[in-house]
mmCIF file of C-alpha atoms and ligand atoms in Angstrom:
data_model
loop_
_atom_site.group_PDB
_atom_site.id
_atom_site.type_symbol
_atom_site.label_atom_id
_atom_site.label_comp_id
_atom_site.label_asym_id
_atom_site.label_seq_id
_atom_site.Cartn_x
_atom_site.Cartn_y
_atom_site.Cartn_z
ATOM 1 C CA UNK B 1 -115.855 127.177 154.249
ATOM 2 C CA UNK B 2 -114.259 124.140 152.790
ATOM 3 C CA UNK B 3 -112.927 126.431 149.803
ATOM 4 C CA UNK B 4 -111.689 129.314 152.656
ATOM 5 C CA UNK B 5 -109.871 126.474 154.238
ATOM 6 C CA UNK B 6 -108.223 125.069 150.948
ATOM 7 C CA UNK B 7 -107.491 128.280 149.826
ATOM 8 C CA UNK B 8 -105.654 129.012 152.785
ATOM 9 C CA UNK B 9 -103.862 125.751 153.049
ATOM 10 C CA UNK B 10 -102.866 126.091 149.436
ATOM 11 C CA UNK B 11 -101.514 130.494 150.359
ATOM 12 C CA UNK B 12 -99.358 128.978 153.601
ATOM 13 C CA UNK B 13 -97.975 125.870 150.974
ATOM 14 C CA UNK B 14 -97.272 128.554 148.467
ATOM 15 C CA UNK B 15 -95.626 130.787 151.398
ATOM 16 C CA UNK B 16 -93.499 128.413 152.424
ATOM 17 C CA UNK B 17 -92.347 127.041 148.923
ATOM 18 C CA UNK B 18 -91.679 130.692 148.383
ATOM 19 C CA UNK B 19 -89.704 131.278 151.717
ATOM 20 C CA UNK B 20 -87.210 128.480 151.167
ATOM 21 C CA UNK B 21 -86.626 129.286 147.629
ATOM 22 C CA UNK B 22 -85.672 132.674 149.055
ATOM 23 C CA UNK B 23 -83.659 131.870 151.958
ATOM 24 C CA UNK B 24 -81.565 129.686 149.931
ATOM 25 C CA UNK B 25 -80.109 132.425 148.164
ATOM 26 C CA UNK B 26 -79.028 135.102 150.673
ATOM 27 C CA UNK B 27 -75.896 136.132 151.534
ATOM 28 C CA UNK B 28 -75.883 138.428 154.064
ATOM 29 C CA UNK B 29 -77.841 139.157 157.711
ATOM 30 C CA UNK B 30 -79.501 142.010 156.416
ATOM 31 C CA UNK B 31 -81.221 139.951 153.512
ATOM 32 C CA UNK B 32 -82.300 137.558 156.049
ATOM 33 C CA UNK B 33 -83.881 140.370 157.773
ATOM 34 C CA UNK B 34 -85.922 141.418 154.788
ATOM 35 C CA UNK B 35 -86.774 138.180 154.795
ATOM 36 C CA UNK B 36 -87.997 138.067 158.116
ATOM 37 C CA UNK B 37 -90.121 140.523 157.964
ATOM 38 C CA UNK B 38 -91.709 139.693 154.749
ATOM 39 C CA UNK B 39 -93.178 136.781 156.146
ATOM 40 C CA UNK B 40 -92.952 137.077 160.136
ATOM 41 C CA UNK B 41 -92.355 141.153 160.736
ATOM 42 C CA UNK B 42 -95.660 143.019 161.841
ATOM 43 C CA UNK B 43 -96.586 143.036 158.439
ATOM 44 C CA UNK B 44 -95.344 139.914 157.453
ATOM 45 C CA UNK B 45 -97.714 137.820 155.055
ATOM 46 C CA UNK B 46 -97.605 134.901 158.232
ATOM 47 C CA UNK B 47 -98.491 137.895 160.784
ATOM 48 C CA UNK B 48 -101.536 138.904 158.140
ATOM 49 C CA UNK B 49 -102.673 135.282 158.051
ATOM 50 C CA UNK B 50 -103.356 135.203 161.480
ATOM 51 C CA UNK B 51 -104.894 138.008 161.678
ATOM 52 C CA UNK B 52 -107.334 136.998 159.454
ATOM 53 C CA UNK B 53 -108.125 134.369 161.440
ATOM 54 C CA UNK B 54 -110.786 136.067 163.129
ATOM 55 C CA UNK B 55 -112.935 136.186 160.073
ATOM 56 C CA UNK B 56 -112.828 132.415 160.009
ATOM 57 C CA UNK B 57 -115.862 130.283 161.828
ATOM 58 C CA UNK B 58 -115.396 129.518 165.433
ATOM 59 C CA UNK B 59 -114.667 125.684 164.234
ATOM 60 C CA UNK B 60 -112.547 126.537 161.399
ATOM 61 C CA UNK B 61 -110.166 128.655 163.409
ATOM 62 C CA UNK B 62 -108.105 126.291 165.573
ATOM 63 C CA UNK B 63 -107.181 124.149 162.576
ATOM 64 C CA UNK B 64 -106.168 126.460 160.410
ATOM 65 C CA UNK B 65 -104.914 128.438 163.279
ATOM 66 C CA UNK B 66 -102.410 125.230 163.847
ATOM 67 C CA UNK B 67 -101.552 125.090 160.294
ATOM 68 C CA UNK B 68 -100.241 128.763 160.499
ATOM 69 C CA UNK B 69 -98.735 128.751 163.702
ATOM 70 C CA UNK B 70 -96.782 125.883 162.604
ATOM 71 C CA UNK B 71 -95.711 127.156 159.380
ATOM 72 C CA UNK B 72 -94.455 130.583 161.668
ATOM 73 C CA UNK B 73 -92.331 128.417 163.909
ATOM 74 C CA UNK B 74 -91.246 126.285 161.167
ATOM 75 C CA UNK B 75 -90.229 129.838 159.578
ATOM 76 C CA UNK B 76 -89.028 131.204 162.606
ATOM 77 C CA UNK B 77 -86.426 128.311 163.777
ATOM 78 C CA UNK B 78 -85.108 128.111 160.098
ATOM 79 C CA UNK B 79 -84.407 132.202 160.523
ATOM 80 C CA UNK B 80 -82.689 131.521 163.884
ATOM 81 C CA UNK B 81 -80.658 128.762 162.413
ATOM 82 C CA UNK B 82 -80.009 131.014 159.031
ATOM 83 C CA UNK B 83 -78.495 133.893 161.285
ATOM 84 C CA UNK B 84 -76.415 131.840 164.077
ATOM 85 C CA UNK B 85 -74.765 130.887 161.152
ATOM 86 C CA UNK B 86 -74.352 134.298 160.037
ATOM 87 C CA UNK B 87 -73.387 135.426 163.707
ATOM 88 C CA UNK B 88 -70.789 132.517 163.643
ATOM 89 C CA UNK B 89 -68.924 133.738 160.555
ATOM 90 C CA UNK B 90 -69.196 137.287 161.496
ATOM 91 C CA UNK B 91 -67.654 135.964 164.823
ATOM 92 C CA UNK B 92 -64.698 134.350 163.032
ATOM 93 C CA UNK B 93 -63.702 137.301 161.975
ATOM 94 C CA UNK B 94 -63.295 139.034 165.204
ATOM 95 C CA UNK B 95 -62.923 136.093 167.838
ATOM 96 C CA UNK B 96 -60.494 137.296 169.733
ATOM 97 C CA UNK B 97 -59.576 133.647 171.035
ATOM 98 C CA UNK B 98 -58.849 132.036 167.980
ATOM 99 C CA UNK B 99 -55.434 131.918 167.283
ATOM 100 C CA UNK B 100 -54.085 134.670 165.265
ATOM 101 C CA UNK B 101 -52.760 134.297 161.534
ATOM 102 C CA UNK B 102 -48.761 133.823 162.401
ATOM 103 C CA UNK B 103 -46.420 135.049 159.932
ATOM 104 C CA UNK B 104 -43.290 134.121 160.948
ATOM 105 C CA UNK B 105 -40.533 136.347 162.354
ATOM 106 C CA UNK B 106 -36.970 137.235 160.727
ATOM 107 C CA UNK B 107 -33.713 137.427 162.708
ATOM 108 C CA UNK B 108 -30.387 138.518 162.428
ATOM 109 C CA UNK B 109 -27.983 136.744 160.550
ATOM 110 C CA UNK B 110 -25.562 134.775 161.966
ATOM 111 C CA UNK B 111 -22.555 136.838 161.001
ATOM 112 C CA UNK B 112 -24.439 140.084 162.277
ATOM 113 C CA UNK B 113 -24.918 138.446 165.720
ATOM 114 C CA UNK B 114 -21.177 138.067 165.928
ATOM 115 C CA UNK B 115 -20.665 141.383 164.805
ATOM 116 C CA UNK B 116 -23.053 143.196 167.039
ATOM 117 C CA UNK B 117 -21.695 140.721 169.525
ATOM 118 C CA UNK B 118 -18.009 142.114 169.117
ATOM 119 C CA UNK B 119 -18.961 145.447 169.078
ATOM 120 C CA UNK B 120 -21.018 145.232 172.385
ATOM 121 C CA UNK B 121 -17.780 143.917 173.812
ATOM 122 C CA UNK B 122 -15.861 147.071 172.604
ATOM 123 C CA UNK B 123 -18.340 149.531 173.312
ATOM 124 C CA UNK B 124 -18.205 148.110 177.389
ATOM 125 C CA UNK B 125 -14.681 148.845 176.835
ATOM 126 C CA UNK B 126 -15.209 152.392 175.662
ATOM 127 C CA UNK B 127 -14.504 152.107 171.830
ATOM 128 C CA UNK B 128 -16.523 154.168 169.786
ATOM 129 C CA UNK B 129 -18.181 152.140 166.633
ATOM 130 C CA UNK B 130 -16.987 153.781 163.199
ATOM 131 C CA UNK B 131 -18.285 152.865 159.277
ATOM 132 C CA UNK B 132 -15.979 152.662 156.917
ATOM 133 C CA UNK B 133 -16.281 152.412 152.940
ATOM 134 C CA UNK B 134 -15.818 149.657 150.966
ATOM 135 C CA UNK B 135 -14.799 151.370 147.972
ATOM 136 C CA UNK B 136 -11.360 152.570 148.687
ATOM 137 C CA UNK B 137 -8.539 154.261 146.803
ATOM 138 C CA UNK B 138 -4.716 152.816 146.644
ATOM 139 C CA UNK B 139 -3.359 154.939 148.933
ATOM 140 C CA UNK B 140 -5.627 154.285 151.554
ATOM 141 C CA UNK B 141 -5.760 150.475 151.146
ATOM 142 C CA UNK B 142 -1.982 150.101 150.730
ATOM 143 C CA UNK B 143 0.155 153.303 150.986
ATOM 144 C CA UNK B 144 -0.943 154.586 153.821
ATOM 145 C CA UNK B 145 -0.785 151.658 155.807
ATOM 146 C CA UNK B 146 3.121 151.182 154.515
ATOM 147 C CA UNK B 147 2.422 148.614 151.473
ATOM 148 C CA UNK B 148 4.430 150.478 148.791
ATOM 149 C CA UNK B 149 3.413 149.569 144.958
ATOM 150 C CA UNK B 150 5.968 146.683 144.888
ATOM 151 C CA UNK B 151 5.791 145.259 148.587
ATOM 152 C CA UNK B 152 5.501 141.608 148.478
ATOM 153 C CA UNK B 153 2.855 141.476 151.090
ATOM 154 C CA UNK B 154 0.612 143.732 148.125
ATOM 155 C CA UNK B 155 -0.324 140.754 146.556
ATOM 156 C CA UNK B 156 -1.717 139.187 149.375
ATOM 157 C CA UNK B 157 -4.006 141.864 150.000
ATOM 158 C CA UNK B 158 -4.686 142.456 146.273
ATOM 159 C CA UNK B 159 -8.475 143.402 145.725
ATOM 160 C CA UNK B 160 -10.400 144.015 143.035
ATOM 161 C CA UNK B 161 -10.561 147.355 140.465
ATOM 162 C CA UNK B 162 -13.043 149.052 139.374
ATOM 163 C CA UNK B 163 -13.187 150.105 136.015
ATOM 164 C CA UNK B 164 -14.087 153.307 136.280
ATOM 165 C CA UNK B 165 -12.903 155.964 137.812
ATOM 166 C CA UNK B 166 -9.528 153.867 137.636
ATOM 167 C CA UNK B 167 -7.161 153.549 140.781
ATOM 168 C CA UNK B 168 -10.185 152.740 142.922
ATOM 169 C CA UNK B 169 -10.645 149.550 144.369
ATOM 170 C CA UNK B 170 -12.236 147.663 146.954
ATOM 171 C CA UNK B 171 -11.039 147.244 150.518
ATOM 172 C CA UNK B 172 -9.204 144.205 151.402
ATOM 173 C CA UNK B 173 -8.912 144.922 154.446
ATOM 174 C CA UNK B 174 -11.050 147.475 157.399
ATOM 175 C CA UNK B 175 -7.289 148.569 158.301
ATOM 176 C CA UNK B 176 -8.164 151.023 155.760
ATOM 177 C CA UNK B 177 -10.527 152.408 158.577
ATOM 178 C CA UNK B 178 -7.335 153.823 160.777
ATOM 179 C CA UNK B 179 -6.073 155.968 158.111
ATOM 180 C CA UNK B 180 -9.872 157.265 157.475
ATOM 181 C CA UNK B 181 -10.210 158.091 160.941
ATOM 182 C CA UNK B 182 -6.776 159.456 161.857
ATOM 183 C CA UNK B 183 -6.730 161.898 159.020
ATOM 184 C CA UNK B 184 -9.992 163.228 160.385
ATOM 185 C CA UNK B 185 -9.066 163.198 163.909
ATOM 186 C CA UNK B 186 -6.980 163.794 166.637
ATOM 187 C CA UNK B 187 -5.468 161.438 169.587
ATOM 188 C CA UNK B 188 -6.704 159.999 171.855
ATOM 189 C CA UNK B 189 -8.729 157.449 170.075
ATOM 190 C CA UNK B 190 -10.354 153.929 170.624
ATOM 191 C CA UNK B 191 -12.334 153.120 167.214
ATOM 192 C CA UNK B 192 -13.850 149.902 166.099
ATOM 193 C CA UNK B 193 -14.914 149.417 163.109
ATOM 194 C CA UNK B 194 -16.731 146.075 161.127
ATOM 195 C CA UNK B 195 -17.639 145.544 157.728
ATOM 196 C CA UNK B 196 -17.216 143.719 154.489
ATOM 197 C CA UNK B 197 -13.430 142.791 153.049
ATOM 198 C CA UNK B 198 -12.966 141.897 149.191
ATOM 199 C CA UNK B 199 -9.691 139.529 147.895
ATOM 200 C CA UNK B 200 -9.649 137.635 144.655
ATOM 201 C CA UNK B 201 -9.714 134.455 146.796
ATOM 202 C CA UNK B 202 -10.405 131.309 144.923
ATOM 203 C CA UNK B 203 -14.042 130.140 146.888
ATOM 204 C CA UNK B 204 -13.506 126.804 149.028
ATOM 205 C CA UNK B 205 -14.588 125.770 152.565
ATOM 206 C CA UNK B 206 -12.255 128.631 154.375
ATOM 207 C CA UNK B 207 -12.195 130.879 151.497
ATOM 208 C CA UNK B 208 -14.760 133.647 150.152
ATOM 209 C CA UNK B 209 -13.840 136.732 147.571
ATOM 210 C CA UNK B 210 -16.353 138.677 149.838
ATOM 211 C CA UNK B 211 -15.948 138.640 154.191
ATOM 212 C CA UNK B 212 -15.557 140.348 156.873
ATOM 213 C CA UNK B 213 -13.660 141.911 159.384
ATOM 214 C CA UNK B 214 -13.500 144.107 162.760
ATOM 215 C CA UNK B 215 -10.516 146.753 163.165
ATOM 216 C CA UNK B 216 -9.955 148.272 166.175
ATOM 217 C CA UNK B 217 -7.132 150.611 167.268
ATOM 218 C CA UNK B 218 -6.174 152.641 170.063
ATOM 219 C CA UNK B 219 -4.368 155.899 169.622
ATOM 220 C CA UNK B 220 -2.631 157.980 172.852
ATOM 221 C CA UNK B 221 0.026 158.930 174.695
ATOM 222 C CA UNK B 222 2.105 155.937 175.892
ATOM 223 C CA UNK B 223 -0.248 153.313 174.977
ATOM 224 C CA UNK B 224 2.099 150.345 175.229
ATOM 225 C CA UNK B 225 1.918 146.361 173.832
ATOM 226 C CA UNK B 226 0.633 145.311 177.539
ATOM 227 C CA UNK B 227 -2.393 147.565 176.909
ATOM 228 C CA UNK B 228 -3.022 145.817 173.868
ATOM 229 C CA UNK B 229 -2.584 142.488 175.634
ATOM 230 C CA UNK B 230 -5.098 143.943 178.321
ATOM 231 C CA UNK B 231 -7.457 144.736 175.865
ATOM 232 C CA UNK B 232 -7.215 141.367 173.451
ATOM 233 C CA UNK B 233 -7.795 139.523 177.048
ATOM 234 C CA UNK B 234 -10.809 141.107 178.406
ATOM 235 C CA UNK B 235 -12.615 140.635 174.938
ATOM 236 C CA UNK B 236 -11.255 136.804 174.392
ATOM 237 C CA UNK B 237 -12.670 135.881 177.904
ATOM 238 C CA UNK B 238 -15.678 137.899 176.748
ATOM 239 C CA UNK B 239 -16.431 136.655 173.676
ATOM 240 C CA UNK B 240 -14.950 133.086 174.150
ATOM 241 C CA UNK B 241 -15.428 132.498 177.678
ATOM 242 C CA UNK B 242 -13.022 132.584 181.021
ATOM 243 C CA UNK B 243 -11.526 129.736 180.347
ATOM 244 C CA UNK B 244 -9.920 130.328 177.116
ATOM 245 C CA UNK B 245 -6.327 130.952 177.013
ATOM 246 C CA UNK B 246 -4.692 133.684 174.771
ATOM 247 C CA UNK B 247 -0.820 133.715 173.529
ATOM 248 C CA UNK B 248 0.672 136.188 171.205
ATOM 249 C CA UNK B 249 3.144 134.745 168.232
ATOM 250 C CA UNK B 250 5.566 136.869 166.390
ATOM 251 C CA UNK B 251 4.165 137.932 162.596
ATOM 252 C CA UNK B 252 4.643 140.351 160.467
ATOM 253 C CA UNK B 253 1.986 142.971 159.237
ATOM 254 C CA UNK B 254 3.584 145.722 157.069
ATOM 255 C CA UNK B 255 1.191 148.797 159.455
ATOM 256 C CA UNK B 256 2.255 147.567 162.915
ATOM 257 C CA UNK B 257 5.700 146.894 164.751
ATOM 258 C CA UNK B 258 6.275 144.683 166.717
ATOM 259 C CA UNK B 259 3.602 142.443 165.082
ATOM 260 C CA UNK B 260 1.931 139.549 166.070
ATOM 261 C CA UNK B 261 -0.871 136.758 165.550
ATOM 262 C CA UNK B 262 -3.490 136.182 168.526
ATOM 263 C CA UNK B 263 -4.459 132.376 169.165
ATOM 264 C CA UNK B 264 -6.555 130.754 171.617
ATOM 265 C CA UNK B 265 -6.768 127.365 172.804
ATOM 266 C CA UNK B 266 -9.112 125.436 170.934
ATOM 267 C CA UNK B 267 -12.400 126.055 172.133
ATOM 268 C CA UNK B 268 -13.487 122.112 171.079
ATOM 269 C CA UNK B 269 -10.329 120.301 172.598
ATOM 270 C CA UNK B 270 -9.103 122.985 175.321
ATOM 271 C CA UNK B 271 -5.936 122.334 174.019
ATOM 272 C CA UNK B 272 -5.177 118.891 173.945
ATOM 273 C CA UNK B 273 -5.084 118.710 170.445
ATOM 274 C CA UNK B 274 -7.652 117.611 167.798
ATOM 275 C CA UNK B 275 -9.125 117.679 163.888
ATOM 276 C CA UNK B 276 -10.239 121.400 164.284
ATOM 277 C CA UNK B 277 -6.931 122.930 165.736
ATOM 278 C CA UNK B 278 -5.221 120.461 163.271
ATOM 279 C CA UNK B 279 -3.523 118.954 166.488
ATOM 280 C CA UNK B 280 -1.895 122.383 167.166
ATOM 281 C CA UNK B 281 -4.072 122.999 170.428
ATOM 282 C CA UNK B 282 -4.423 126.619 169.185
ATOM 283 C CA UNK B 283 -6.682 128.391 166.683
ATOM 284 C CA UNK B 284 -5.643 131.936 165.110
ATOM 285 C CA UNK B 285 -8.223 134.412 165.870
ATOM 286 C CA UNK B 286 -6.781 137.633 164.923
ATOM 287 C CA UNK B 287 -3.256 139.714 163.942
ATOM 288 C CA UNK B 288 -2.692 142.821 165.948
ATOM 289 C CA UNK B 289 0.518 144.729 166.724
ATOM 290 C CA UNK B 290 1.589 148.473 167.545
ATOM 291 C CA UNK B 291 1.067 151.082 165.032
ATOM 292 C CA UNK B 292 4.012 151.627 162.991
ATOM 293 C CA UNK B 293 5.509 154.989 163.218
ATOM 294 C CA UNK B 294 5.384 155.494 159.127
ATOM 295 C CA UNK B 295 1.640 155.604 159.539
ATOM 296 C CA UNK B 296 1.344 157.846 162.318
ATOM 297 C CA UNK B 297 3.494 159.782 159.543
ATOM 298 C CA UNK B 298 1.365 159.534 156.752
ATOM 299 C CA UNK B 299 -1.633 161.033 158.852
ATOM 300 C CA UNK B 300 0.565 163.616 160.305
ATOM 301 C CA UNK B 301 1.057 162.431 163.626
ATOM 302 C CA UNK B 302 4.164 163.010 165.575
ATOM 303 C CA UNK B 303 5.311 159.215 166.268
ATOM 304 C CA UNK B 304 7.601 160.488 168.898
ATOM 305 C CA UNK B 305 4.497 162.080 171.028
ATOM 306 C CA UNK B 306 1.702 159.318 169.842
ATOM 307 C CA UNK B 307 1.604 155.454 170.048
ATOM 308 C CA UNK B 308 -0.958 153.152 169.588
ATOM 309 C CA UNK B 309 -1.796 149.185 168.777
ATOM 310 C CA UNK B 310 -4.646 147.898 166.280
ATOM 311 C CA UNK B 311 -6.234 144.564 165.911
ATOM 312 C CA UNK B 312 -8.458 142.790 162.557
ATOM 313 C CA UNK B 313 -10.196 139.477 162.994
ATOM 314 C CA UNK B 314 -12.156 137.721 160.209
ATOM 315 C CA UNK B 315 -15.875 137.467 161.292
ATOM 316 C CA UNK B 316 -16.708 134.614 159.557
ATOM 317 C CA UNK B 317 -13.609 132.301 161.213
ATOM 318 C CA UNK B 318 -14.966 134.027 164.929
ATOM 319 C CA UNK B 319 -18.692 132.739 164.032
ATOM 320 C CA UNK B 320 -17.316 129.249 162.630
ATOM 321 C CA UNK B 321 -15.397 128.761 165.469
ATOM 322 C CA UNK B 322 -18.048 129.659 168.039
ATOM 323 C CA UNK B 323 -20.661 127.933 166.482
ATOM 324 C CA UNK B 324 -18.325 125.260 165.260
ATOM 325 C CA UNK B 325 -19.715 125.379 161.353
ATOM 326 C CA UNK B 326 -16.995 123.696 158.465
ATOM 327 C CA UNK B 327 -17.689 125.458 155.547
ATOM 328 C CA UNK B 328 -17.548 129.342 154.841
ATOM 329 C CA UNK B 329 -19.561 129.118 152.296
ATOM 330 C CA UNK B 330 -23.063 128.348 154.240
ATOM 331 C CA UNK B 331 -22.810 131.722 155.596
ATOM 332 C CA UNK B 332 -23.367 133.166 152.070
ATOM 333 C CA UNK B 333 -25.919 130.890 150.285
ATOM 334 C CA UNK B 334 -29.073 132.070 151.975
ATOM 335 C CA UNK B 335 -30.403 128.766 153.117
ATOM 336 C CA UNK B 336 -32.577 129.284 155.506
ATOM 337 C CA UNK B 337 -32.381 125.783 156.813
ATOM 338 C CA UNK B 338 -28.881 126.647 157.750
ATOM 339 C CA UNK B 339 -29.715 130.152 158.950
ATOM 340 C CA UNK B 340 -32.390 129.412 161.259
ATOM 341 C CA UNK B 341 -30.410 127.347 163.577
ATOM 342 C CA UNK B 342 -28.756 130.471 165.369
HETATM 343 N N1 LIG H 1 -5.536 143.790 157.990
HETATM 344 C C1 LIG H 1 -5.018 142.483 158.367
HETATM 345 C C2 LIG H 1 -5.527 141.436 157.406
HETATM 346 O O1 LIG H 1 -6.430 141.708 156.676
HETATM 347 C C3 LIG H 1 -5.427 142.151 159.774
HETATM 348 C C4 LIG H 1 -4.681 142.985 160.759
HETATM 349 C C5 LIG H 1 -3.489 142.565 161.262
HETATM 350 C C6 LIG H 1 -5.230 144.177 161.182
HETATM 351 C C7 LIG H 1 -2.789 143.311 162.178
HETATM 352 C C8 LIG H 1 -4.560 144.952 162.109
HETATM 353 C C9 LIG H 1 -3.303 144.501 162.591
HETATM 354 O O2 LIG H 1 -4.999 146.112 162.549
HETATM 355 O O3 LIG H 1 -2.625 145.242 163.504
HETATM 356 O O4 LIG H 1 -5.053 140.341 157.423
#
């Protein structure tokens, strides 16, 4: 008897040396399974013990009984606490009220916000939305749009070459964008058109070789210098709010006639003068001005039975001027310190 009982004492010390040894190393819920039921399933080796329990004297049994039962529930809460564990890093994984992994969302870029911005405004106003190209030819940058080879106002506008095929260039301005169009198509016409502008522009705080603009134009019968007014109005008072105030000076553009430059009063001082409007009251915006008739001519329009005005603004001067911002350059550098704040 005294041997049956140290022989079992010594089995259920070996067990459970043997059960902790193995738990330690599992890593997944179906190895603690298998574990389970190697020593507590219906044929675990605990399960066997007690069932041999029965051959054991009447007097023997409760002891060793005790010693087994305890060794199954000392088992048997390890197993639980093994597999909550298991359950709670399953759970991670698919707790739907943990917070989700965040990666953080894009936006448009400043300059495409004013640009979608314009556009919107122009669409309301029934202007269709064109694309033009950026690499042009000479004819269509300057010819076409009445700046002969040796017109002073070339060198303003002069752009950059490419090498090859020679005589092409990039745009230096979206005016280009009228003569595109009206070749293709016929009167009457209300075309806007954005994009990027190229001039071999030293880089400073108002200055960039690369920019943008938005053309628009309007070709029909009788359209007149008050429509253009009308139209220059409703998208100021848009785009800049009611308030603003609009006046037209006298320029000169070589592809319109009469010609002039739009202002408005300064958004920051309403006119009274400060550093931004450089005491003037008034900040340029845009040159506009009715079509000249030589380009009607060079498209093969009939300036007699056609007339029409056109508009370009910079985008960057719109966006630094409606988000008050100093330096042209920030626009470009990709900081996305700078970028984030609109
Ligand atoms: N293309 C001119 C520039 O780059 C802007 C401009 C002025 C466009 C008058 C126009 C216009 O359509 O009528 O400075």
């Amino acid at each position: 008897m005294e041997r049956d009982r140290r022989g079992i004492k010594e089995r259920l010390d070996k067990i459970r040396e043997e059960f902790f040894a193995q738990i330690k190393e599992i890593s997944s819920p179906v190895q603690m399974q298998e574990i389970k039921a190697r020593y507590i399933g219906r044929k675990g080796e605990l399960t066997q013990l007690l069932k041999g329990l029965k051959d054991l004297s009447p007097d023997e049994r409760p002891h060793i009984g005790r010693l087994v039962n305890d060794l199954k529930k000392e088992i048997q809460s390890f197993i639980q606490q093994v597999s909550l564990s298991f359950s709670f890093l399953q759970g991670k994984k698919e707790d739907i009220t943990l917070p989700g992994v965040f990666s953080s969302l894009g936006h448009l870029h400043p300059l495409t916000q004013v640009i979608n911005q314009i556009e919107d405004i122009f669409k309301r106003l029934n202007f269709r939305v064109v694309e033009g190209q950026e690499i042009e030819d000479e004819y269509h940058n300057f010819e076409a749009l009445n700046i002969p080879l040796d017109h002073p106002s070339r060198d303003a506008f002069d752009t950059f070459y490419l090498s090859s095929p020679e005589h092409l260039l990039l745009r230096s301005q979206t005016s280009t964008v009228q003569i595109r169009v009206m070749e293709k198509e016929k009167p009457p016409l209300r075309i806007i058109s954005a994009g990027r502008v190229f001039r071999p522009d030293a880089t400073d705080a108002s200055h960039s070789c690369v920019f943008h603009q938005v053309e628009g134009f309007m070709v029909d019968k009788e359209v007149s210098l008050a429509n253009l007014k009308a139209i220059l109005a409703e998208f100021i008072s848009q785009m800049f709010g009611e308030e603003v105030k609009m006046r037209f000076r006298a320029h000169y553009f070589p592809f319109t006639e009469p010609s002039a430059e739009v202002d408005i009063s300064c958004l920051l001082c309403k006119g009274r003068g400060c550093s931004v409007c450089a005491s003037k009251g008034w900040l340029e915006i845009l040159g506009a001005g009715m079509i000249h008739p030589r380009v009607f001519e060079k498209v093969g329009y009939d300036p007699e039975k056609v007339s029409g005005f056109a508009f370009g603004m910079g985008v960057e001067r719109i966006a630094m001027l409606k988000f008050n911002i100093q330096d042209i350059r920030l626009f470009f550098e990709n900081d996305i310190r700078f970028l984030q704040q609109f």
